[in-house]
Amino acid sequence: GSTAAGTMRRADGLLQAWSVDLWPVVSQAVPLSTPDGWESEAFAMSQDNAASETLVGGLVRSPSGREFAAVWGGPDGGLMILPIPGTSKARLTGLSGSEFSWDKACGYFLDSAGIEQGFALELNDPVNSFVVLPTLGGSWTRPTCISKHSVWGASEDAQGPSRAFEFTLDGQAMEDLNDRANTPPAVALTQVTSSGFGLIHSYDLEVNGVQYGAFSQTVGMTAWPLDSGAPTNLRMFSG
């Protein structure tokens, strides 16, 4: 698209989410709506080359330190604090845009035991569409990105390590992407960090205890849904 978003630290020391137009020229950064005395942080953005409204997702933080999942944009361009359960930390980490309406979002919150629980919802009906994501056998799930069909991120397995996952929204199925990727025995995909159009994914991975970055590109996307064994090419770049 033609917009960027991020977080700055203001002169008063508080964090402030912002957005900026990049085309046709770079504009002044515009602070996103934040209650007086509160902080805000931007973690995700959705824009379809100006074919749909720009959405920015993240959190707002009260003076007492409680964090609420938030999204900026939509019909009125303002701030929407999402009704997420939990104790003190909730944030929106992924957005899926639509040409004609608000679409899906994902994030995580702390439950009553202080454990991260992932969620997905539809922005036009966040209460009735709210889904708590399962884990890969452990205690926590941390989504990082979402499309119309799937949520990706990191989740703890039964042995304790972090593993990259895909959760299909229609089938409500949770999959460890290590079961799909053609990786050597010493390699573990630990987290999906981003997704582009459902085709290209960025990962964190671990090789014999050393952290690297990687990306995979789907090469067999001729039908939907993809079979669980759909081929991918995994290429490593310097960590």
PDB file of C-alpha atoms in Angstrom:
ATOM      1  CA  GLY A   1       0.000   0.000   0.000  1.00  0.00           C
ATOM      2  CA  SER A   2       0.980   3.642   0.392  1.00  0.00           C
ATOM      3  CA  THR A   3       0.859   3.999   4.182  1.00  0.00           C
ATOM      4  CA  ALA A   4       3.130   2.967   7.057  1.00  0.00           C
ATOM      5  CA  ALA A   5       2.434   2.746  10.787  1.00  0.00           C
ATOM      6  CA  GLY A   6       4.520   2.381  13.916  1.00  0.00           C
ATOM      7  CA  THR A   7       5.212   3.643  17.422  1.00  0.00           C
ATOM      8  CA  MET A   8       7.129   6.706  18.614  1.00  0.00           C
ATOM      9  CA  ARG A   9       8.084   8.059  22.027  1.00  0.00           C
ATOM     10  CA  ARG A  10       6.650  11.526  22.599  1.00  0.00           C
ATOM     11  CA  ALA A  11       8.413  14.399  24.336  1.00  0.00           C
ATOM     12  CA  ASP A  12       6.477  13.588  27.518  1.00  0.00           C
ATOM     13  CA  GLY A  13       7.952  10.049  27.499  1.00  0.00           C
ATOM     14  CA  LEU A  14       4.742   8.217  26.581  1.00  0.00           C
ATOM     15  CA  LEU A  15       4.524   5.819  23.631  1.00  0.00           C
ATOM     16  CA  GLN A  16       2.315   6.927  20.741  1.00  0.00           C
ATOM     17  CA  ALA A  17       1.035   4.964  17.710  1.00  0.00           C
ATOM     18  CA  TRP A  18       1.221   6.856  14.410  1.00  0.00           C
ATOM     19  CA  SER A  19       0.689   6.484  10.668  1.00  0.00           C
ATOM     20  CA  VAL A  20       2.259   8.245   7.685  1.00  0.00           C
ATOM     21  CA  ASP A  21       1.452   8.478   3.962  1.00  0.00           C
ATOM     22  CA  LEU A  22       4.302   7.375   1.691  1.00  0.00           C
ATOM     23  CA  TRP A  23       2.832   8.244  -1.714  1.00  0.00           C
ATOM     24  CA  PRO A  24       3.103  10.452  -3.682  1.00  0.00           C
ATOM     25  CA  VAL A  25       5.398  12.017  -1.075  1.00  0.00           C
ATOM     26  CA  VAL A  26       6.212  11.148   2.526  1.00  0.00           C
ATOM     27  CA  SER A  27       3.899  13.147   4.769  1.00  0.00           C
ATOM     28  CA  GLN A  28       4.179  14.199   8.394  1.00  0.00           C
ATOM     29  CA  ALA A  29       3.502  11.351  10.817  1.00  0.00           C
ATOM     30  CA  VAL A  30      -0.018  11.589  12.261  1.00  0.00           C
ATOM     31  CA  PRO A  31      -0.596  10.428  15.885  1.00  0.00           C
ATOM     32  CA  LEU A  32      -3.434   7.907  16.138  1.00  0.00           C
ATOM     33  CA  SER A  33      -6.288   8.642  18.502  1.00  0.00           C
ATOM     34  CA  THR A  34      -5.271   7.865  22.100  1.00  0.00           C
ATOM     35  CA  PRO A  35      -7.085   8.794  25.348  1.00  0.00           C
ATOM     36  CA  ASP A  36      -5.431  11.598  27.319  1.00  0.00           C
ATOM     37  CA  GLY A  37      -2.711  10.288  29.607  1.00  0.00           C
ATOM     38  CA  TRP A  38      -2.706   6.839  27.931  1.00  0.00           C
ATOM     39  CA  GLU A  39      -0.072   5.198  25.719  1.00  0.00           C
ATOM     40  CA  SER A  40      -0.624   3.452  22.387  1.00  0.00           C
ATOM     41  CA  GLU A  41       1.455   1.070  20.282  1.00  0.00           C
ATOM     42  CA  ALA A  42       0.952  -0.102  16.682  1.00  0.00           C
ATOM     43  CA  PHE A  43       1.801  -3.718  15.791  1.00  0.00           C
ATOM     44  CA  ALA A  44      -0.079  -4.463  12.549  1.00  0.00           C
ATOM     45  CA  MET A  45      -1.504  -2.713   9.511  1.00  0.00           C
ATOM     46  CA  SER A  46      -3.788  -3.717   6.652  1.00  0.00           C
ATOM     47  CA  GLN A  47      -4.105  -1.828   3.378  1.00  0.00           C
ATOM     48  CA  ASP A  48      -4.957  -3.007  -0.107  1.00  0.00           C
ATOM     49  CA  ASN A  49      -3.350  -0.288  -2.264  1.00  0.00           C
ATOM     50  CA  ALA A  50      -6.060   2.184  -1.277  1.00  0.00           C
ATOM     51  CA  ALA A  51      -8.804  -0.169  -2.529  1.00  0.00           C
ATOM     52  CA  SER A  52      -9.921  -0.519   1.097  1.00  0.00           C
ATOM     53  CA  GLU A  53      -9.609   1.553   4.228  1.00  0.00           C
ATOM     54  CA  THR A  54      -6.340   1.470   6.117  1.00  0.00           C
ATOM     55  CA  LEU A  55      -6.524  -0.362   9.446  1.00  0.00           C
ATOM     56  CA  VAL A  56      -3.875  -0.189  12.166  1.00  0.00           C
ATOM     57  CA  GLY A  57      -3.901  -2.610  15.096  1.00  0.00           C
ATOM     58  CA  GLY A  58      -2.107  -2.669  18.428  1.00  0.00           C
ATOM     59  CA  LEU A  59      -2.917  -1.654  21.974  1.00  0.00           C
ATOM     60  CA  VAL A  60      -3.728   1.262  24.224  1.00  0.00           C
ATOM     61  CA  ARG A  61      -2.325   1.320  27.764  1.00  0.00           C
ATOM     62  CA  SER A  62      -4.046   3.048  30.676  1.00  0.00           C
ATOM     63  CA  PRO A  63      -2.103   5.087  33.264  1.00  0.00           C
ATOM     64  CA  SER A  64      -2.428   2.079  35.627  1.00  0.00           C
ATOM     65  CA  GLY A  65      -0.637  -0.125  33.064  1.00  0.00           C
ATOM     66  CA  ARG A  66      -3.583  -2.193  31.815  1.00  0.00           C
ATOM     67  CA  GLU A  67      -3.357  -2.942  28.110  1.00  0.00           C
ATOM     68  CA  PHE A  68      -6.370  -3.174  25.776  1.00  0.00           C
ATOM     69  CA  ALA A  69      -6.408  -4.534  22.219  1.00  0.00           C
ATOM     70  CA  ALA A  70      -7.191  -1.695  19.825  1.00  0.00           C
ATOM     71  CA  VAL A  71      -7.720  -0.956  16.140  1.00  0.00           C
ATOM     72  CA  TRP A  72      -7.699   2.374  14.338  1.00  0.00           C
ATOM     73  CA  GLY A  73      -9.529   3.037  11.080  1.00  0.00           C
ATOM     74  CA  GLY A  74     -12.784   1.756   9.700  1.00  0.00           C
ATOM     75  CA  PRO A  75     -15.796   3.865   8.779  1.00  0.00           C
ATOM     76  CA  ASP A  76     -15.025   6.796  11.102  1.00  0.00           C
ATOM     77  CA  GLY A  77     -11.206   6.495  11.173  1.00  0.00           C
ATOM     78  CA  GLY A  78     -11.207   6.508  14.964  1.00  0.00           C
ATOM     79  CA  LEU A  79     -10.130   4.243  17.826  1.00  0.00           C
ATOM     80  CA  MET A  80     -11.982   1.028  18.666  1.00  0.00           C
ATOM     81  CA  ILE A  81     -11.061  -0.765  21.912  1.00  0.00           C
ATOM     82  CA  LEU A  82     -11.926  -4.435  21.459  1.00  0.00           C
ATOM     83  CA  PRO A  83     -13.861  -6.341  24.166  1.00  0.00           C
ATOM     84  CA  ILE A  84     -11.161  -8.930  24.925  1.00  0.00           C
ATOM     85  CA  PRO A  85     -11.262 -10.982  28.175  1.00  0.00           C
ATOM     86  CA  GLY A  86      -8.272 -11.391  30.432  1.00  0.00           C
ATOM     87  CA  THR A  87      -6.455  -9.647  33.216  1.00  0.00           C
ATOM     88  CA  SER A  88      -3.990  -6.967  32.171  1.00  0.00           C
ATOM     89  CA  LYS A  89      -2.489  -7.486  28.735  1.00  0.00           C
ATOM     90  CA  ALA A  90      -4.370  -7.705  25.437  1.00  0.00           C
ATOM     91  CA  ARG A  91      -3.079  -6.688  22.026  1.00  0.00           C
ATOM     92  CA  LEU A  92      -4.007  -6.980  18.385  1.00  0.00           C
ATOM     93  CA  THR A  93      -1.120  -8.385  16.332  1.00  0.00           C
ATOM     94  CA  GLY A  94      -2.598  -9.189  12.909  1.00  0.00           C
ATOM     95  CA  LEU A  95      -5.179  -7.784  10.489  1.00  0.00           C
ATOM     96  CA  SER A  96      -6.777  -9.092   7.316  1.00  0.00           C
ATOM     97  CA  GLY A  97      -8.292  -6.372   5.163  1.00  0.00           C
ATOM     98  CA  SER A  98     -11.234  -6.547   2.786  1.00  0.00           C
ATOM     99  CA  GLU A  99     -12.086  -4.377  -0.208  1.00  0.00           C
ATOM    100  CA  PHE A 100     -15.558  -3.617   1.071  1.00  0.00           C
ATOM    101  CA  SER A 101     -15.648  -3.991   4.849  1.00  0.00           C
ATOM    102  CA  TRP A 102     -13.693  -4.572   8.030  1.00  0.00           C
ATOM    103  CA  ASP A 103     -12.498  -8.118   8.210  1.00  0.00           C
ATOM    104  CA  LYS A 104     -10.604 -10.378  10.615  1.00  0.00           C
ATOM    105  CA  ALA A 105      -8.046  -9.701  13.342  1.00  0.00           C
ATOM    106  CA  CYS A 106      -5.923 -11.761  15.728  1.00  0.00           C
ATOM    107  CA  GLY A 107      -3.947 -11.154  18.888  1.00  0.00           C
ATOM    108  CA  TYR A 108      -3.418 -12.477  22.395  1.00  0.00           C
ATOM    109  CA  PHE A 109      -4.308 -11.733  26.007  1.00  0.00           C
ATOM    110  CA  LEU A 110      -3.324 -12.942  29.471  1.00  0.00           C
ATOM    111  CA  ASP A 111      -5.795 -15.311  31.092  1.00  0.00           C
ATOM    112  CA  SER A 112      -6.490 -15.486  34.843  1.00  0.00           C
ATOM    113  CA  ALA A 113      -3.346 -17.591  35.311  1.00  0.00           C
ATOM    114  CA  GLY A 114      -1.190 -15.022  33.489  1.00  0.00           C
ATOM    115  CA  ILE A 115      -0.712 -17.252  30.412  1.00  0.00           C
ATOM    116  CA  GLU A 116      -0.872 -15.925  26.841  1.00  0.00           C
ATOM    117  CA  GLN A 117      -3.963 -17.064  24.956  1.00  0.00           C
ATOM    118  CA  GLY A 118      -4.446 -16.367  21.255  1.00  0.00           C
ATOM    119  CA  PHE A 119      -7.671 -15.146  19.729  1.00  0.00           C
ATOM    120  CA  ALA A 120      -9.265 -14.387  16.374  1.00  0.00           C
ATOM    121  CA  LEU A 121     -12.367 -12.322  15.630  1.00  0.00           C
ATOM    122  CA  GLU A 122     -14.253 -10.346  13.009  1.00  0.00           C
ATOM    123  CA  LEU A 123     -14.002  -6.611  13.536  1.00  0.00           C
ATOM    124  CA  ASN A 124     -17.608  -5.902  12.571  1.00  0.00           C
ATOM    125  CA  ASP A 125     -18.869  -8.269  15.314  1.00  0.00           C
ATOM    126  CA  PRO A 126     -16.038  -8.865  17.796  1.00  0.00           C
ATOM    127  CA  VAL A 127     -18.182 -10.331  20.586  1.00  0.00           C
ATOM    128  CA  ASN A 128     -20.073 -13.046  18.703  1.00  0.00           C
ATOM    129  CA  SER A 129     -17.156 -13.966  16.419  1.00  0.00           C
ATOM    130  CA  PHE A 130     -14.543 -14.208  19.205  1.00  0.00           C
ATOM    131  CA  VAL A 131     -12.563 -17.480  19.143  1.00  0.00           C
ATOM    132  CA  VAL A 132      -9.854 -18.535  21.616  1.00  0.00           C
ATOM    133  CA  LEU A 133      -7.187 -20.422  19.674  1.00  0.00           C
ATOM    134  CA  PRO A 134      -5.991 -23.845  20.841  1.00  0.00           C
ATOM    135  CA  THR A 135      -2.353 -24.665  21.557  1.00  0.00           C
ATOM    136  CA  LEU A 136      -0.063 -27.306  20.080  1.00  0.00           C
ATOM    137  CA  GLY A 137      -0.232 -29.254  23.348  1.00  0.00           C
ATOM    138  CA  GLY A 138       1.364 -26.721  25.693  1.00  0.00           C
ATOM    139  CA  SER A 139      -0.078 -23.821  27.662  1.00  0.00           C
ATOM    140  CA  TRP A 140       0.244 -20.731  25.410  1.00  0.00           C
ATOM    141  CA  THR A 141      -0.419 -19.489  21.859  1.00  0.00           C
ATOM    142  CA  ARG A 142       0.787 -16.191  20.368  1.00  0.00           C
ATOM    143  CA  PRO A 143      -0.658 -15.274  16.918  1.00  0.00           C
ATOM    144  CA  THR A 144       1.323 -12.880  14.719  1.00  0.00           C
ATOM    145  CA  CYS A 145      -0.658 -12.592  11.457  1.00  0.00           C
ATOM    146  CA  ILE A 146      -3.972 -13.514   9.852  1.00  0.00           C
ATOM    147  CA  SER A 147      -5.628 -13.870   6.446  1.00  0.00           C
ATOM    148  CA  LYS A 148      -9.252 -14.483   5.498  1.00  0.00           C
ATOM    149  CA  HIS A 149      -8.657 -18.195   5.997  1.00  0.00           C
ATOM    150  CA  SER A 150      -5.856 -18.802   8.530  1.00  0.00           C
ATOM    151  CA  VAL A 151      -4.022 -17.523  11.605  1.00  0.00           C
ATOM    152  CA  TRP A 152      -0.259 -18.013  12.036  1.00  0.00           C
ATOM    153  CA  GLY A 153       2.178 -17.507  14.886  1.00  0.00           C
ATOM    154  CA  ALA A 154       3.876 -19.433  17.705  1.00  0.00           C
ATOM    155  CA  SER A 155       2.536 -21.941  20.206  1.00  0.00           C
ATOM    156  CA  GLU A 156       4.000 -24.140  22.916  1.00  0.00           C
ATOM    157  CA  ASP A 157       3.972 -27.872  22.245  1.00  0.00           C
ATOM    158  CA  ALA A 158       3.628 -30.627  24.844  1.00  0.00           C
ATOM    159  CA  GLN A 159       7.393 -30.716  25.399  1.00  0.00           C
ATOM    160  CA  GLY A 160       7.652 -26.961  26.042  1.00  0.00           C
ATOM    161  CA  PRO A 161       9.390 -25.474  22.948  1.00  0.00           C
ATOM    162  CA  SER A 162       7.829 -22.800  20.756  1.00  0.00           C
ATOM    163  CA  ARG A 163       6.592 -24.087  17.379  1.00  0.00           C
ATOM    164  CA  ALA A 164       5.288 -22.303  14.263  1.00  0.00           C
ATOM    165  CA  PHE A 165       1.580 -22.973  13.696  1.00  0.00           C
ATOM    166  CA  GLU A 166      -1.266 -22.450  11.246  1.00  0.00           C
ATOM    167  CA  PHE A 167      -4.875 -22.404  12.453  1.00  0.00           C
ATOM    168  CA  THR A 168      -7.539 -22.658   9.739  1.00  0.00           C
ATOM    169  CA  LEU A 169     -10.572 -20.553  10.585  1.00  0.00           C
ATOM    170  CA  ASP A 170     -13.128 -22.540   8.594  1.00  0.00           C
ATOM    171  CA  GLY A 171     -11.997 -25.970   9.743  1.00  0.00           C
ATOM    172  CA  GLN A 172     -10.924 -24.851  13.254  1.00  0.00           C
ATOM    173  CA  ALA A 173      -7.806 -27.001  12.798  1.00  0.00           C
ATOM    174  CA  MET A 174      -4.458 -26.343  14.508  1.00  0.00           C
ATOM    175  CA  GLU A 175      -1.309 -27.551  12.720  1.00  0.00           C
ATOM    176  CA  ASP A 176       2.360 -27.597  13.678  1.00  0.00           C
ATOM    177  CA  LEU A 177       4.078 -26.294  10.534  1.00  0.00           C
ATOM    178  CA  ASN A 178       7.113 -28.406  11.319  1.00  0.00           C
ATOM    179  CA  ASP A 179       4.978 -31.366  10.227  1.00  0.00           C
ATOM    180  CA  ARG A 180       4.602 -29.770   6.779  1.00  0.00           C
ATOM    181  CA  ALA A 181       8.002 -28.161   6.184  1.00  0.00           C
ATOM    182  CA  ASN A 182      10.775 -30.144   4.563  1.00  0.00           C
ATOM    183  CA  THR A 183      13.477 -29.274   7.103  1.00  0.00           C
ATOM    184  CA  PRO A 184      16.502 -31.213   8.412  1.00  0.00           C
ATOM    185  CA  PRO A 185      16.112 -33.005  11.786  1.00  0.00           C
ATOM    186  CA  ALA A 186      18.131 -30.323  13.614  1.00  0.00           C
ATOM    187  CA  VAL A 187      15.883 -27.472  12.373  1.00  0.00           C
ATOM    188  CA  ALA A 188      12.739 -26.321  14.193  1.00  0.00           C
ATOM    189  CA  LEU A 189      10.397 -23.596  12.916  1.00  0.00           C
ATOM    190  CA  THR A 190       9.643 -21.691  16.105  1.00  0.00           C
ATOM    191  CA  GLN A 191       7.345 -18.897  14.895  1.00  0.00           C
ATOM    192  CA  VAL A 192       5.666 -17.454  11.814  1.00  0.00           C
ATOM    193  CA  THR A 193       6.505 -13.737  11.899  1.00  0.00           C
ATOM    194  CA  SER A 194       4.569 -12.469   8.868  1.00  0.00           C
ATOM    195  CA  SER A 195       2.477 -13.584   5.917  1.00  0.00           C
ATOM    196  CA  GLY A 196       2.088 -12.010   2.482  1.00  0.00           C
ATOM    197  CA  PHE A 197      -1.119 -12.834   0.587  1.00  0.00           C
ATOM    198  CA  GLY A 198      -1.063 -16.332   2.098  1.00  0.00           C
ATOM    199  CA  LEU A 199       1.818 -17.278  -0.198  1.00  0.00           C
ATOM    200  CA  ILE A 200       5.030 -16.117   1.455  1.00  0.00           C
ATOM    201  CA  HIS A 201       5.725 -16.556   5.155  1.00  0.00           C
ATOM    202  CA  SER A 202       8.580 -15.333   7.334  1.00  0.00           C
ATOM    203  CA  TYR A 203       9.769 -17.541  10.184  1.00  0.00           C
ATOM    204  CA  ASP A 204      11.983 -17.659  13.209  1.00  0.00           C
ATOM    205  CA  LEU A 205      13.773 -20.979  13.443  1.00  0.00           C
ATOM    206  CA  GLU A 206      16.310 -22.725  15.617  1.00  0.00           C
ATOM    207  CA  VAL A 207      19.222 -24.839  14.345  1.00  0.00           C
ATOM    208  CA  ASN A 208      21.115 -26.691  17.065  1.00  0.00           C
ATOM    209  CA  GLY A 209      20.237 -23.956  19.546  1.00  0.00           C
ATOM    210  CA  VAL A 210      21.112 -21.032  17.220  1.00  0.00           C
ATOM    211  CA  GLN A 211      18.368 -18.635  16.080  1.00  0.00           C
ATOM    212  CA  TYR A 212      17.972 -17.757  12.380  1.00  0.00           C
ATOM    213  CA  GLY A 213      15.452 -16.128  10.094  1.00  0.00           C
ATOM    214  CA  ALA A 214      13.878 -17.854   7.106  1.00  0.00           C
ATOM    215  CA  PHE A 215      11.055 -17.587   4.631  1.00  0.00           C
ATOM    216  CA  SER A 216       9.036 -20.079   2.621  1.00  0.00           C
ATOM    217  CA  GLN A 217       7.068 -19.637  -0.562  1.00  0.00           C
ATOM    218  CA  THR A 218       4.093 -21.816  -1.367  1.00  0.00           C
ATOM    219  CA  VAL A 219       4.495 -23.315  -4.829  1.00  0.00           C
ATOM    220  CA  GLY A 220       1.365 -25.473  -5.031  1.00  0.00           C
ATOM    221  CA  MET A 221      -1.543 -23.076  -4.510  1.00  0.00           C
ATOM    222  CA  THR A 222      -3.889 -24.070  -7.315  1.00  0.00           C
ATOM    223  CA  ALA A 223      -6.871 -24.926  -5.114  1.00  0.00           C
ATOM    224  CA  TRP A 224      -8.308 -24.015  -1.732  1.00  0.00           C
ATOM    225  CA  PRO A 225      -7.983 -25.377   0.855  1.00  0.00           C
ATOM    226  CA  LEU A 226      -4.414 -26.523   0.501  1.00  0.00           C
ATOM    227  CA  ASP A 227      -3.639 -30.106   1.377  1.00  0.00           C
ATOM    228  CA  SER A 228      -1.626 -30.420   4.570  1.00  0.00           C
ATOM    229  CA  GLY A 229       1.284 -31.773   2.531  1.00  0.00           C
ATOM    230  CA  ALA A 230       1.396 -28.882   0.051  1.00  0.00           C
ATOM    231  CA  PRO A 231       4.976 -28.378  -1.145  1.00  0.00           C
ATOM    232  CA  THR A 232       7.015 -25.441   0.131  1.00  0.00           C
ATOM    233  CA  ASN A 233      10.529 -24.245  -0.562  1.00  0.00           C
ATOM    234  CA  LEU A 234      12.399 -23.137   2.560  1.00  0.00           C
ATOM    235  CA  ARG A 235      15.412 -20.875   2.074  1.00  0.00           C
ATOM    236  CA  MET A 236      17.620 -19.620   4.883  1.00  0.00           C
ATOM    237  CA  PHE A 237      19.296 -16.220   5.004  1.00  0.00           C
ATOM    238  CA  SER A 238      21.902 -14.919   7.412  1.00  0.00           C
ATOM    239  CA  GLY A 239      20.627 -14.632  10.941  1.00  0.00           C
TER     240      GLY A 239
END
